[in-house]
CSV table of C-alpha atoms in Angstrom, one decimal:
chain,number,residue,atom,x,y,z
A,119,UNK,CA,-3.7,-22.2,-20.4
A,120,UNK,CA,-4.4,-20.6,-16.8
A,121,UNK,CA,-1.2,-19.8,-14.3
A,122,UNK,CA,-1.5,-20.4,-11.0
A,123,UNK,CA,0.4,-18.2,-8.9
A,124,UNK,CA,0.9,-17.9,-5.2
A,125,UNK,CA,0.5,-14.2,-3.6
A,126,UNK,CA,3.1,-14.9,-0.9
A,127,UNK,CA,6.1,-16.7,-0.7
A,128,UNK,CA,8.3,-18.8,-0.3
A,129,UNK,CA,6.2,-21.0,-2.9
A,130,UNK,CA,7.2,-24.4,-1.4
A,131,UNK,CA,5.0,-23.6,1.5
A,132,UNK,CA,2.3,-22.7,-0.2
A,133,UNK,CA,-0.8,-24.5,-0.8
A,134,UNK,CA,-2.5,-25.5,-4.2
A,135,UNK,CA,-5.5,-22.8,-4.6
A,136,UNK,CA,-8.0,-26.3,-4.7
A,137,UNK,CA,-11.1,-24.6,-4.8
A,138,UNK,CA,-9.9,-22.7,-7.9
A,139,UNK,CA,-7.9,-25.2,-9.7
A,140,UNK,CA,-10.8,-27.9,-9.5
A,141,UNK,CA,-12.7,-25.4,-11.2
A,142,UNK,CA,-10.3,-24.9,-14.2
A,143,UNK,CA,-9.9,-29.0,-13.7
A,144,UNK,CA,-13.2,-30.2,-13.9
A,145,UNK,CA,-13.5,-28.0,-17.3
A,146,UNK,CA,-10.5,-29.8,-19.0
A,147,UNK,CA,-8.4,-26.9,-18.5
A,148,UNK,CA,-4.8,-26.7,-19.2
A,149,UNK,CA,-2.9,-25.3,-16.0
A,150,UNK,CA,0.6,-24.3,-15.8
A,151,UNK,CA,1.5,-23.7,-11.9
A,152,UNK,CA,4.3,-22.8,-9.9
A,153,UNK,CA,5.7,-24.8,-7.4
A,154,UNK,CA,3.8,-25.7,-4.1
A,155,UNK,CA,4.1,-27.3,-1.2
A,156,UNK,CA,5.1,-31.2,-1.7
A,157,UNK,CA,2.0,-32.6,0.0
A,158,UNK,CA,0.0,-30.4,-2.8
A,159,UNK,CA,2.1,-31.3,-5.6
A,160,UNK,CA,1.6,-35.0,-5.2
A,161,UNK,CA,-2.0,-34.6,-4.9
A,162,UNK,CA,-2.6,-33.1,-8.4
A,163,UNK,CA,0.4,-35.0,-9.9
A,164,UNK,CA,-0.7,-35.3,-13.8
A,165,UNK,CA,-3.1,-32.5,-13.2
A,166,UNK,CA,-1.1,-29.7,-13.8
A,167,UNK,CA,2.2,-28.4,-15.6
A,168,UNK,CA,4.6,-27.5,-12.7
A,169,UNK,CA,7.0,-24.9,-13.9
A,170,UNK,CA,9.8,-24.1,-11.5
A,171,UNK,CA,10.5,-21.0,-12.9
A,172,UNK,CA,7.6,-18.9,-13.7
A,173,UNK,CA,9.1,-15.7,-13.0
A,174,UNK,CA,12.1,-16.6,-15.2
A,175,UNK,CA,12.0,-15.2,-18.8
A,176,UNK,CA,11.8,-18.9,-20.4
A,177,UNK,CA,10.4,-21.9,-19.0
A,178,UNK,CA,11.1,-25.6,-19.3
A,179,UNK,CA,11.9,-26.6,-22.7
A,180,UNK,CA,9.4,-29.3,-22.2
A,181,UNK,CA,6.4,-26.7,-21.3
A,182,UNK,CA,7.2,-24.0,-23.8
A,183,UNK,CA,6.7,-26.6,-26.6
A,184,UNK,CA,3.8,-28.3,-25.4
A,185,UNK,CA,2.5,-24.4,-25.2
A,186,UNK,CA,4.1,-22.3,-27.7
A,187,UNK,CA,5.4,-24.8,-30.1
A,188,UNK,CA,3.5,-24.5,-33.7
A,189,UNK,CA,4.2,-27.7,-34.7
A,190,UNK,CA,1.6,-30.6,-34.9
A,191,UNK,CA,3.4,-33.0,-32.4
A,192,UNK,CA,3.5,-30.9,-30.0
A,193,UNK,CA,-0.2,-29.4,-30.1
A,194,UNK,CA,-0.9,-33.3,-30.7
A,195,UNK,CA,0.8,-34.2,-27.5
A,196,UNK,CA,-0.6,-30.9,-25.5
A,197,UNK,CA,-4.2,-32.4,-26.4
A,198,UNK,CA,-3.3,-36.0,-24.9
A,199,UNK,CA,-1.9,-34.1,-22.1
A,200,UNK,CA,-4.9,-32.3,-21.4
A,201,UNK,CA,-6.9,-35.2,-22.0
A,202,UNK,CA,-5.0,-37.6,-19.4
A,203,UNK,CA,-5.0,-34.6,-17.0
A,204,UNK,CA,-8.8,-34.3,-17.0
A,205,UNK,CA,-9.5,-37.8,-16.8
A,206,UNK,CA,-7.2,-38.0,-13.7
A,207,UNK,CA,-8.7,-35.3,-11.9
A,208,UNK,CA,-12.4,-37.1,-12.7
A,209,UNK,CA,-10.5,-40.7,-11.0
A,210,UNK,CA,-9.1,-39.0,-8.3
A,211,UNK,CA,-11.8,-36.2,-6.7
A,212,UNK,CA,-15.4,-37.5,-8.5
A,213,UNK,CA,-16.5,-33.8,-8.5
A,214,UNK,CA,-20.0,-35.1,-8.2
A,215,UNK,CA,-19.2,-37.3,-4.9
A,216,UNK,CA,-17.6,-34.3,-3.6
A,217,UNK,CA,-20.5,-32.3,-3.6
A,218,UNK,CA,-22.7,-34.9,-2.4
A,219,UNK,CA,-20.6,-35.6,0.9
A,220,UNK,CA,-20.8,-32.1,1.6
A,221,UNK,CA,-24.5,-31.8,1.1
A,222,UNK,CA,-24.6,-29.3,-1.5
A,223,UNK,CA,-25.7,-31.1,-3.8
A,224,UNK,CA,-28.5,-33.2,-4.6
A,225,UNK,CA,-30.4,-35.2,-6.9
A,226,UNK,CA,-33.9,-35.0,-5.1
């Protein structure tokens, strides 16, 4: 899993680092971020694990068992996770349309 963090705070004004998360995305990555702004949030909603608080010694019950849990389910459920996760981030940016409108890209 990759963490994104925000240099500078307070973290419900900061953006979602795009260009680097669609990196991590667009490989199936599992991210685990802290919170952003709202507008961000809602963007990659089902894209990324939202912890709340990262700085705090444990995280959600719900995120430290997908992560750190040794138990079958749990890596079972992690894996659909991360396979929902990509496939939403494919629906909802089409990395290769993205690169097209912005002429960096071509077939020819």
């Amino acid at each position: 899993a990759f963490l994104n963090l925000h240099r500078l705070g307070p973290e419900l004004n900061q953006p979602i680092e795009a260009f680097r998360l669609s990196q991590l995305l667009s490989m199936g990555a599992v991210v685990v971020s802290q919170v952003a702004s709202a507008d961000d949030l809602a963007e990659y909603n089902g894209m990324l694990l939202v912890e709340r608080n990262i700085d705090a010694p444990r995280w959600s019950p719900h995120i430290e068992r997908l992560l750190f849990s040794n138990e079958s389910k749990a890596s079972a459920e992690l894996a659909k996770w991360q396979e929902a996760a990509y496939r939403k981030f494919r629906a909802r940016f089409m990395p290769p349309d993205i690169l097209h409108r912005a002429s960096v890209w071509s077939l020819a």
